[in-house]
Amino acid sequence: MKLQAVPSSFRRWGAVVCLLAVATAVSWVLEPHVSLTSQAMIYVLAVAIASYKLTWVESAVCAVGAVTALNFFFVPPRWTFEVENREHFIALASMLVVALVISRLASGLRRETEVARLNEHRARQLQTLAAELSALTSPQEVLMLGRAVLETAFTGPCALALANPAGELEQAEVLELAVRDGMRCCMKEGAVLGPGTGRWPGLEAWYLPLGEKGQIFGAACVRPAPANDEGGREHARALCALVAQTLWRLRLASSMQAAQSEAERQQLQSTFLAAISHDLRTPLAAIVAAATSLQTQRERLDAAGQARLLQSIVNEANYLSTMSDNTLQLVRLASPGQVLQRSWESMEEIVGAVLGRVRQHDPSHRICSRVPEGLPLVRADAVLLAQLLTNLLDNALKYSEGEVALSVNAVPGKLELCVKDRGPGIPEAEREAIFQPYVRGDRAGRHGTGLGLAVCRAIAHAHGGRLLLRSREDGGSCFCLQLPVEPQPTTPELP
Ligand code: ADP
């Protein structure tokens, strides 16, 4: 906010003339009924009104004009500037002093009121900015908000830019050359530059570093920057300090998060190594034993015995394949900077392909699917979604005896894929834990690594979706994948 808008110079002087003219006219009209003292009071009232609305110089000129007009129009001898009577001379001099004092006091009061109002407005602006900054999560949002607030406070144009940890301005090319140089210098000096600061007073804006020397997150350019506006400069400094604090908080949070995910990744890798070295041995030993029996004792085994051994090799090899797929996927998804190979995919086709594969291991055809036509496309990595669905179906077949229902539904803004079975269900206490890597339920059989659901949840999260476990009233489990549906492509790429 700027100090209260003052009328243009012409209008202000016009107001002085009008006030004097009105005071003269009123005194003239009332002359038959009032004394000279009352007429003087009417002029003093005009000076008081001028002092409240106009500057000190204008109200002082009004005071002098009031005394002169009273003398000219009403003090004998009238229509001259002369004063014959000493008493009249003293009255006019006193009136001049009183009028000047009133104008001085009134304009001082007005100025103080404006400063108090401005300070209150600035304090409120700082409070609001602090509250709004606390909800932001990215440096870009902080810059945008900071710039908007600076432009409201100073009318602008203002600019804010981030610096990388090496102290280089980011996206410097979008800034004017002069602004870029000013920002670089203020970051280098770690101090405010510009008019009234004693540093680079020739600049046409204030340049403020965001942060303290040694820990500077960027810089701000604030315009206009009058050299005598110390209050404005302090306010700009306070606003920039709030922005810098938020940038510091965000940088701290992101480095903490990076350290945490690195620790989690390392822990996952060591758990993975420990688990894989244990889990690989059992199926491999079973495969070697079955294959050796087939090789050495084929003649002595009947057809059923041979088929049993072959089936055991197929089962163990499938198990190994699923386990290594899941393990590799989990490690890949946990790696920092992992980018998905997303494209527009039809859920109908992914489900069709997965069902084709899973039904080969489901001779009793227990899976019944319901996928309506015309579902929206999803932007997804088809291989990962297929793996997620395979894991859910494998589990449903593994842990239940009856029918397994697979359904896909479009709900507002989402696509929901559910796999339901009538197995034993999952006890309340295990419901969250089973999504952790290498965690298996109490009632789980021998085959399994505890990785399937962890991979499913990681895949769902990587797509911006969720994997939920819902209980079923009549027993069994229901795993639901919810994927966000983005605005559909106008000319869809063929999946
Ligand atoms: P795994 O099946 O290899 O043990 P998962 O991560 O796929 O590992 O599953 C974790 C645990 O969740 C399983 O050990 C099992 O106890 C439980 N579980 C998963 N799916 C089902 C299901 N459909 N019905 C009952 N229990 C299930």
Coordinates of C-alpha atoms and ligand atoms in Angstrom, one line a residue:
M1 CA 0.0 0.0 0.0
K2 CA 1.2 3.5 -0.8
L3 CA 0.7 6.6 1.4
Q4 CA -2.9 7.9 0.9
A5 CA -3.2 9.3 -2.6
V6 CA -2.7 13.0 -2.7
P7 CA -4.7 15.0 -5.3
S8 CA -2.7 16.5 -8.2
S9 CA -0.9 19.8 -7.5
F10 CA -3.5 21.8 -9.6
R11 CA -6.4 20.4 -7.7
R12 CA -4.7 21.0 -4.4
W13 CA -4.1 24.7 -5.0
G14 CA -7.6 24.9 -6.4
A15 CA -8.8 23.5 -3.1
V16 CA -6.9 26.2 -1.2
V17 CA -8.5 29.0 -3.3
C18 CA -12.0 27.4 -2.9
L19 CA -11.7 27.2 0.9
L20 CA -10.6 30.8 1.1
A21 CA -13.4 31.9 -1.3
V22 CA -16.1 29.9 0.7
A23 CA -14.8 31.4 4.0
T24 CA -14.9 34.9 2.6
A25 CA -18.5 34.4 1.2
V26 CA -19.7 32.9 4.5
S27 CA -18.1 35.8 6.5
W28 CA -19.7 38.3 4.1
V29 CA -23.1 36.8 4.4
L30 CA -22.9 36.6 8.2
E31 CA -21.4 40.1 8.6
P32 CA -24.5 41.9 9.8
H33 CA -25.0 39.3 12.6
V34 CA -21.5 38.4 13.8
S35 CA -18.4 40.2 15.1
L36 CA -14.9 40.4 13.4
T37 CA -13.7 37.7 15.8
S38 CA -16.3 35.2 14.6
Q39 CA -15.4 36.0 11.0
A40 CA -11.7 35.3 11.9
M41 CA -12.9 31.9 13.4
I42 CA -14.5 31.0 10.0
Y43 CA -11.2 31.6 8.3
V44 CA -9.4 29.5 11.0
L45 CA -11.9 26.7 10.3
A46 CA -11.0 26.8 6.6
V47 CA -7.3 26.5 7.5
A48 CA -8.1 23.5 9.8
I49 CA -9.9 21.7 6.9
A50 CA -7.0 22.5 4.6
S51 CA -4.5 21.1 7.1
Y52 CA -6.4 17.9 7.4
K53 CA -6.6 17.2 3.7
L54 CA -3.5 19.0 2.2
T55 CA 0.2 19.1 2.7
W56 CA 2.0 21.3 5.3
V57 CA 3.1 23.9 2.6
E58 CA -0.4 24.2 1.1
S59 CA -2.1 24.6 4.5
A60 CA 0.5 27.1 5.6
V61 CA -0.2 29.1 2.4
C62 CA -3.9 28.8 3.2
A63 CA -3.2 30.2 6.7
V64 CA -1.4 33.2 5.2
G65 CA -4.1 33.7 2.6
A66 CA -6.8 33.6 5.3
V67 CA -5.2 36.3 7.4
T68 CA -4.7 38.4 4.2
A69 CA -8.3 37.9 3.1
L70 CA -9.7 38.8 6.5
N71 CA -7.6 42.0 6.6
F72 CA -8.5 42.9 3.0
F73 CA -12.2 42.3 3.1
F74 CA -13.3 42.9 6.7
V75 CA -10.7 44.7 8.9
P76 CA -11.0 48.5 8.7
P77 CA -9.9 50.2 6.5
R78 CA -11.6 47.7 4.2
W79 CA -10.5 46.9 0.7
T80 CA -6.8 47.7 1.6
F81 CA -4.0 45.7 3.1
E82 CA -3.3 48.3 5.7
V83 CA -4.0 47.9 9.4
E84 CA -4.6 51.1 11.2
N85 CA -5.6 49.9 14.6
R86 CA -2.9 48.2 16.8
E87 CA -5.5 45.9 18.3
H88 CA -6.4 44.6 14.9
F89 CA -2.8 44.2 14.0
I90 CA -2.3 42.0 17.2
A91 CA -5.5 40.0 16.4
L92 CA -4.3 39.3 12.8
A93 CA -0.8 38.3 13.9
S94 CA -2.3 36.0 16.6
M95 CA -4.7 34.5 14.1
L96 CA -1.7 33.8 11.7
V97 CA 0.2 32.0 14.5
V98 CA -2.8 30.0 15.5
A99 CA -3.6 29.0 11.9
L100 CA 0.0 28.0 11.3
V101 CA 0.2 25.9 14.5
I102 CA -3.1 24.2 13.6
S103 CA -2.0 23.4 10.1
R104 CA 1.4 22.0 11.4
L105 CA -0.3 19.8 14.0
A106 CA -3.0 18.6 11.7
S107 CA -0.7 17.6 8.9
G108 CA 1.7 15.9 11.4
L109 CA -1.3 13.9 12.8
R110 CA -2.4 13.0 9.3
R111 CA 1.1 11.8 8.5
E112 CA 1.3 9.7 11.6
T113 CA -2.1 8.1 11.0
E114 CA -1.0 7.2 7.5
V115 CA 2.2 5.7 8.8
A116 CA 0.4 3.7 11.5
R117 CA -2.1 2.4 8.9
L118 CA 0.7 1.5 6.5
N119 CA 2.6 -0.3 9.3
E120 CA -0.5 -2.3 10.3
H121 CA -1.1 -3.2 6.7
R122 CA 2.5 -4.4 6.3
A123 CA 2.4 -6.5 9.5
R124 CA -0.8 -8.1 8.2
Q125 CA 0.9 -8.8 4.9
L126 CA 3.8 -10.5 6.7
Q127 CA 1.4 -12.6 8.8
T128 CA -0.6 -13.7 5.8
L129 CA 2.6 -14.5 3.8
A130 CA 4.0 -16.6 6.7
A131 CA 0.7 -18.6 6.9
E132 CA 0.5 -19.2 3.1
L133 CA 4.2 -20.2 2.8
S134 CA 3.8 -22.8 5.5
A135 CA 1.5 -24.8 3.2
L136 CA 3.7 -24.8 0.2
T137 CA 5.8 -27.8 -0.9
S138 CA 7.8 -26.7 -3.9
P139 CA 10.4 -23.8 -4.4
Q140 CA 8.6 -22.8 -7.6
E141 CA 5.3 -22.2 -5.6
V142 CA 7.3 -20.2 -3.0
L143 CA 8.8 -18.0 -5.7
M144 CA 5.4 -17.4 -7.4
L145 CA 3.7 -16.5 -4.1
G146 CA 6.7 -14.3 -3.0
R147 CA 6.7 -12.4 -6.3
A148 CA 2.9 -11.8 -6.1
V149 CA 3.2 -10.5 -2.6
L150 CA 6.1 -8.2 -3.4
E151 CA 4.3 -6.8 -6.4
T152 CA 1.2 -6.1 -4.3
A153 CA 3.4 -4.3 -1.7
F154 CA 5.6 -2.3 -4.1
T155 CA 3.5 -2.2 -7.3
G156 CA 6.4 -3.8 -9.2
P157 CA 7.6 -5.2 -11.5
C158 CA 9.4 -7.4 -9.1
A159 CA 11.4 -10.6 -9.7
L160 CA 12.5 -13.6 -7.6
A161 CA 15.0 -16.2 -8.7
L162 CA 16.4 -19.4 -7.2
A163 CA 20.1 -20.2 -6.9
N164 CA 21.5 -23.7 -7.0
P165 CA 23.8 -24.9 -4.2
A166 CA 26.8 -23.7 -6.2
G167 CA 25.4 -20.2 -6.0
E168 CA 24.4 -19.9 -9.7
L169 CA 21.1 -18.3 -10.6
E170 CA 18.6 -20.9 -12.0
Q171 CA 16.7 -20.0 -15.2
A172 CA 18.7 -16.7 -15.4
E173 CA 17.9 -16.4 -19.1
V174 CA 14.3 -15.3 -18.4
L175 CA 15.5 -12.3 -16.4
E176 CA 16.4 -8.8 -17.8
L177 CA 20.2 -8.4 -18.0
A178 CA 20.3 -5.6 -15.4
V179 CA 18.2 -7.6 -13.0
R180 CA 20.4 -10.7 -13.5
D181 CA 23.5 -8.6 -12.7
G182 CA 22.0 -7.0 -9.7
M183 CA 20.9 -10.3 -8.3
R184 CA 24.3 -11.9 -8.8
C185 CA 26.0 -9.0 -7.1
C186 CA 23.7 -9.0 -4.1
M187 CA 24.1 -12.7 -3.7
K188 CA 27.9 -12.3 -3.9
E189 CA 27.9 -9.5 -1.3
G190 CA 25.2 -11.1 0.8
A191 CA 23.7 -7.7 1.3
V192 CA 20.9 -5.4 0.1
L193 CA 21.9 -3.2 -2.9
G194 CA 20.2 -0.2 -4.4
P195 CA 19.0 3.3 -3.6
G196 CA 19.4 4.4 0.0
T197 CA 21.4 1.3 1.1
G198 CA 24.8 2.9 0.7
R199 CA 25.7 0.1 -1.8
W200 CA 25.3 0.7 -5.5
P201 CA 22.9 3.6 -5.0
G202 CA 22.7 4.2 -8.8
L203 CA 20.6 1.1 -9.3
E204 CA 16.9 1.6 -10.1
A205 CA 15.7 -1.2 -7.9
W206 CA 16.6 -2.9 -4.6
Y207 CA 18.3 -6.2 -4.9
L208 CA 17.9 -8.5 -1.8
P209 CA 19.6 -11.8 -1.2
L210 CA 17.2 -14.6 -0.1
G211 CA 19.1 -15.8 3.0
E212 CA 22.2 -15.0 4.9
K213 CA 25.8 -15.0 3.5
G214 CA 27.0 -18.6 3.2
Q215 CA 23.4 -19.9 2.8
I216 CA 21.7 -17.9 0.0
F217 CA 18.9 -19.6 -1.8
G218 CA 18.3 -16.9 -4.5
A219 CA 17.7 -13.2 -4.9
A220 CA 14.8 -10.7 -5.2
C221 CA 14.5 -7.5 -7.3
V222 CA 12.0 -5.0 -5.8
R223 CA 10.7 -1.9 -7.7
P224 CA 10.1 1.0 -7.3
A225 CA 12.9 1.8 -4.8
P226 CA 12.9 5.4 -3.6
A227 CA 16.1 6.1 -1.7
N228 CA 14.3 7.8 1.2
D229 CA 11.7 4.9 1.8
E230 CA 13.5 3.2 4.6
G231 CA 10.3 1.6 5.9
G232 CA 9.6 0.1 2.5
R233 CA 13.1 -1.3 2.3
E234 CA 12.7 -2.9 5.7
H235 CA 9.4 -4.4 4.7
A236 CA 10.9 -5.8 1.5
R237 CA 13.7 -7.3 3.6
A238 CA 11.2 -8.9 6.0
L239 CA 9.2 -10.4 3.1
C240 CA 12.3 -11.8 1.6
A241 CA 13.4 -13.2 4.9
L242 CA 10.2 -15.2 5.1
V243 CA 10.6 -16.5 1.6
A244 CA 14.2 -17.5 2.3
Q245 CA 13.1 -19.3 5.5
T246 CA 10.6 -21.4 3.5
L247 CA 13.2 -22.2 0.8
W248 CA 15.6 -23.3 3.6
R249 CA 12.8 -25.5 5.1
L250 CA 12.1 -27.1 1.7
R251 CA 15.8 -27.8 1.0
L252 CA 16.2 -29.3 4.4
A253 CA 13.1 -31.5 3.9
S254 CA 14.3 -32.7 0.5
S255 CA 17.8 -33.6 1.7
M256 CA 16.3 -35.4 4.7
Q257 CA 13.9 -37.3 2.3
A258 CA 16.8 -38.1 0.0
A259 CA 18.9 -39.4 2.9
Q260 CA 15.9 -41.4 4.2
S261 CA 15.1 -43.0 0.8
E262 CA 18.8 -43.8 0.3
A263 CA 18.8 -45.6 3.7
E264 CA 15.6 -47.4 2.8
R265 CA 17.1 -48.5 -0.5
Q266 CA 20.2 -49.8 1.1
Q267 CA 18.2 -51.7 3.7
L268 CA 16.0 -53.1 1.0
Q269 CA 19.0 -54.2 -1.0
S270 CA 20.6 -56.0 2.0
T271 CA 17.2 -57.6 2.9
F272 CA 16.9 -58.6 -0.7
L273 CA 20.3 -60.2 -0.8
A274 CA 19.6 -62.1 2.5
A275 CA 16.2 -63.2 1.4
I276 CA 17.1 -64.2 -2.1
S277 CA 20.1 -66.2 -1.0
H278 CA 17.8 -68.1 1.3
D279 CA 14.7 -68.4 -1.0
L280 CA 16.6 -69.3 -4.1
R281 CA 18.2 -72.4 -2.5
T282 CA 15.0 -74.3 -1.7
P283 CA 13.4 -74.3 -5.2
L284 CA 16.7 -74.8 -6.9
A285 CA 17.5 -77.8 -4.7
A286 CA 14.0 -79.2 -5.6
I287 CA 14.6 -78.6 -9.3
V288 CA 18.0 -80.3 -9.2
A289 CA 16.6 -83.2 -7.2
A290 CA 13.7 -83.8 -9.6
A291 CA 15.8 -83.4 -12.7
T292 CA 18.5 -85.7 -11.3
S293 CA 15.9 -88.4 -10.5
L294 CA 14.5 -88.1 -14.0
Q295 CA 18.0 -88.4 -15.5
T296 CA 19.2 -91.3 -13.4
Q297 CA 16.0 -93.3 -12.6
R298 CA 13.8 -92.7 -15.6
E299 CA 13.5 -96.4 -16.5
R300 CA 12.5 -97.3 -13.0
L301 CA 9.8 -94.6 -12.8
D302 CA 6.3 -95.2 -14.1
A303 CA 4.6 -92.5 -16.3
A304 CA 2.8 -91.0 -13.3
G305 CA 6.0 -90.7 -11.3
Q306 CA 7.8 -89.0 -14.2
A307 CA 4.9 -86.6 -14.7
R308 CA 5.0 -85.7 -11.0
L309 CA 8.7 -84.9 -11.1
L310 CA 8.2 -82.8 -14.3
Q311 CA 5.3 -80.9 -12.7
S312 CA 7.5 -80.2 -9.7
I313 CA 10.2 -78.8 -12.0
V314 CA 7.7 -76.6 -13.7
N315 CA 6.2 -75.4 -10.4
E316 CA 9.5 -74.6 -8.9
A317 CA 10.8 -72.9 -12.1
N318 CA 7.6 -70.7 -12.2
Y319 CA 8.0 -69.8 -8.6
L320 CA 11.7 -68.8 -9.2
S321 CA 10.6 -66.7 -12.2
T322 CA 7.9 -64.9 -10.3
M323 CA 10.2 -64.3 -7.4
S324 CA 13.0 -62.9 -9.5
D325 CA 10.5 -60.7 -11.4
N326 CA 9.1 -59.3 -8.2
T327 CA 12.4 -58.8 -6.6
L328 CA 13.9 -57.0 -9.5
Q329 CA 10.9 -54.8 -10.0
L330 CA 10.9 -53.8 -6.3
V331 CA 14.5 -52.8 -6.4
R332 CA 13.9 -50.9 -9.6
L333 CA 10.9 -49.0 -8.3
A334 CA 12.8 -48.1 -5.1
S335 CA 15.7 -46.7 -7.1
P336 CA 15.9 -42.9 -7.0
G337 CA 15.0 -41.1 -10.3
Q338 CA 13.0 -44.1 -11.6
V339 CA 11.0 -43.0 -14.6
L340 CA 8.1 -45.2 -15.8
Q341 CA 7.7 -46.0 -19.5
R342 CA 4.1 -44.6 -19.7
S343 CA 1.8 -44.6 -22.6
W344 CA -2.0 -44.6 -23.2
E345 CA -3.1 -48.1 -22.4
S346 CA -6.4 -49.9 -22.6
M347 CA -7.2 -51.7 -19.3
E348 CA -9.3 -54.1 -21.3
E349 CA -6.3 -55.3 -23.3
I350 CA -4.0 -55.5 -20.3
V351 CA -6.6 -57.6 -18.4
G352 CA -7.1 -59.9 -21.5
A353 CA -3.3 -60.5 -21.9
V354 CA -2.9 -61.3 -18.2
L355 CA -5.9 -63.6 -18.0
G356 CA -4.6 -65.5 -21.0
R357 CA -1.3 -66.2 -19.1
V358 CA -2.8 -66.8 -15.7
R359 CA -5.5 -69.2 -16.9
Q360 CA -2.8 -71.6 -18.1
H361 CA -2.0 -72.2 -14.4
D362 CA -5.7 -72.3 -13.5
P363 CA -7.0 -75.5 -15.1
S364 CA -10.2 -75.4 -13.1
H365 CA -11.0 -72.0 -14.7
R366 CA -11.9 -70.3 -11.4
I367 CA -11.4 -66.7 -12.6
C368 CA -14.4 -65.0 -13.9
S369 CA -13.9 -61.4 -15.2
R370 CA -16.2 -58.5 -15.9
V371 CA -14.7 -55.7 -17.9
P372 CA -17.2 -53.2 -19.4
E373 CA -16.6 -51.7 -22.8
G374 CA -15.7 -48.1 -23.4
L375 CA -13.5 -47.7 -20.3
P376 CA -11.2 -44.6 -20.4
L377 CA -7.6 -45.1 -21.3
V378 CA -4.9 -44.9 -18.6
R379 CA -1.4 -43.5 -18.9
A380 CA 0.5 -46.4 -17.5
D381 CA 3.4 -48.8 -17.9
A382 CA 1.6 -51.8 -19.3
V383 CA 4.3 -54.3 -18.2
L384 CA 4.1 -53.1 -14.6
L385 CA 0.3 -53.1 -14.5
A386 CA 0.3 -56.6 -15.9
Q387 CA 2.7 -57.7 -13.2
L388 CA 0.5 -56.1 -10.5
L389 CA -2.6 -57.9 -11.8
T390 CA -0.8 -61.2 -12.2
N391 CA 0.4 -61.0 -8.6
L392 CA -3.2 -60.3 -7.3
L393 CA -4.7 -63.1 -9.3
D394 CA -1.9 -65.6 -8.3
N395 CA -2.5 -64.8 -4.7
A396 CA -6.3 -65.2 -5.0
L397 CA -5.8 -68.5 -6.7
K398 CA -3.2 -69.6 -4.2
Y399 CA -5.1 -68.6 -1.0
S400 CA -8.6 -69.5 -2.0
E401 CA -10.5 -72.5 -3.3
G402 CA -13.7 -71.0 -4.9
E403 CA -14.4 -68.5 -7.6
V404 CA -12.1 -65.5 -8.1
A405 CA -13.9 -62.4 -9.5
L406 CA -12.0 -59.8 -11.5
S407 CA -13.8 -56.5 -12.3
V408 CA -12.9 -53.1 -13.7
N409 CA -15.1 -50.0 -13.2
A410 CA -14.9 -46.4 -14.1
V411 CA -15.7 -44.2 -11.1
P412 CA -15.5 -40.4 -11.2
G413 CA -11.9 -39.4 -11.9
K414 CA -10.6 -43.0 -11.3
L415 CA -10.5 -46.5 -12.7
E416 CA -11.0 -49.2 -10.2
L417 CA -9.8 -52.8 -10.7
C418 CA -10.8 -55.3 -8.0
V419 CA -9.8 -58.9 -7.5
K420 CA -12.1 -60.7 -5.0
D421 CA -11.9 -64.2 -3.6
R422 CA -13.7 -66.3 -1.0
G423 CA -10.6 -67.5 0.8
P424 CA -9.8 -67.2 4.5
G425 CA -9.4 -63.4 4.2
I426 CA -6.7 -61.4 6.0
P427 CA -6.8 -60.9 9.8
E428 CA -7.2 -57.3 10.9
A429 CA -3.7 -57.3 12.5
E430 CA -1.9 -58.3 9.3
R431 CA -3.7 -55.9 6.9
E432 CA -1.1 -53.2 6.7
A433 CA 2.0 -55.4 7.3
I434 CA 1.4 -57.7 4.3
F435 CA 2.2 -54.8 2.0
Q436 CA 5.7 -54.6 3.4
P437 CA 8.5 -56.5 1.5
Y438 CA 9.2 -60.0 2.8
V439 CA 6.2 -60.1 5.1
R440 CA 4.0 -63.2 4.9
G441 CA 0.8 -64.0 6.6
D442 CA 0.7 -66.5 9.4
R443 CA -1.4 -68.9 7.4
A444 CA 0.7 -68.6 4.2
G445 CA 1.8 -71.8 2.6
R446 CA 5.4 -72.8 1.7
H447 CA 5.5 -71.1 -1.7
G448 CA 5.9 -67.4 -1.4
T449 CA 8.4 -64.7 -0.7
G450 CA 6.2 -62.0 0.8
L451 CA 7.1 -59.7 -2.2
G452 CA 4.0 -59.8 -4.3
L453 CA 1.9 -57.3 -2.5
A454 CA 4.8 -55.0 -1.8
V455 CA 5.5 -54.9 -5.6
C456 CA 1.8 -54.3 -6.3
R457 CA 1.7 -51.3 -3.9
A458 CA 4.9 -49.8 -5.3
I459 CA 3.5 -50.1 -8.8
A460 CA 0.2 -48.5 -7.8
H461 CA 2.1 -45.6 -6.1
A462 CA 4.4 -45.1 -9.1
H463 CA 1.3 -44.5 -11.2
G464 CA -0.1 -42.0 -8.7
G465 CA -2.7 -44.6 -7.6
R466 CA -3.5 -46.7 -4.5
L467 CA -3.9 -50.3 -3.7
L468 CA -6.5 -51.0 -1.0
L469 CA -7.5 -54.1 0.8
R470 CA -11.2 -54.2 1.6
S471 CA -12.9 -56.8 3.7
R472 CA -15.9 -58.8 2.3
E473 CA -18.9 -59.3 4.4
D474 CA -19.3 -63.0 3.7
G475 CA -15.6 -63.8 4.0
G476 CA -12.6 -63.6 1.6
S477 CA -10.5 -60.7 0.4
C478 CA -10.9 -57.9 -2.0
F479 CA -7.8 -56.1 -3.4
C480 CA -8.7 -52.9 -5.3
L481 CA -6.3 -50.9 -7.5
Q482 CA -7.4 -47.3 -8.0
L483 CA -5.7 -45.4 -10.9
P484 CA -6.3 -41.7 -11.7
V485 CA -7.9 -41.0 -15.1
E486 CA -6.2 -38.1 -16.9
P487 CA -7.8 -36.0 -19.6
Q488 CA -8.1 -38.4 -22.5
P489 CA -5.9 -37.9 -25.7
T490 CA -7.8 -36.3 -28.6
T491 CA -6.3 -38.8 -31.0
P492 CA -5.4 -41.7 -28.8
E493 CA -2.2 -43.5 -29.6
L494 CA -3.1 -47.1 -30.3
P495 CA -2.0 -49.1 -27.3
Ligands
ADP1 P1 3.4 -64.2 -0.7 O1 2.1 -64.6 -1.4 O2 4.6 -64.6 -1.5 O3 3.5 -64.7 0.7 P2 2.5 -61.5 -0.9 O4 3.2 -60.2 -0.7 O5 1.8 -61.7 -2.3 O6 3.5 -62.7 -0.6 O7 1.4 -61.7 0.2 C1 1.7 -61.4 1.5 C2 0.7 -62.2 2.4 O8 -0.6 -61.7 2.3 C3 0.7 -63.6 2.1 O9 1.7 -64.3 2.8 C4 -0.7 -64.0 2.6 O10 -0.7 -64.3 4.0 C5 -1.5 -62.7 2.4 N1 -2.4 -62.7 1.2 C6 -2.1 -62.1 0.0 N2 -3.2 -62.3 -0.8 C7 -4.1 -63.0 -0.1 C8 -5.4 -63.5 -0.4 N3 -6.0 -63.3 -1.6 N4 -6.1 -64.2 0.5 C9 -5.6 -64.4 1.7 N5 -4.3 -63.9 2.1 C10 -3.6 -63.3 1.2

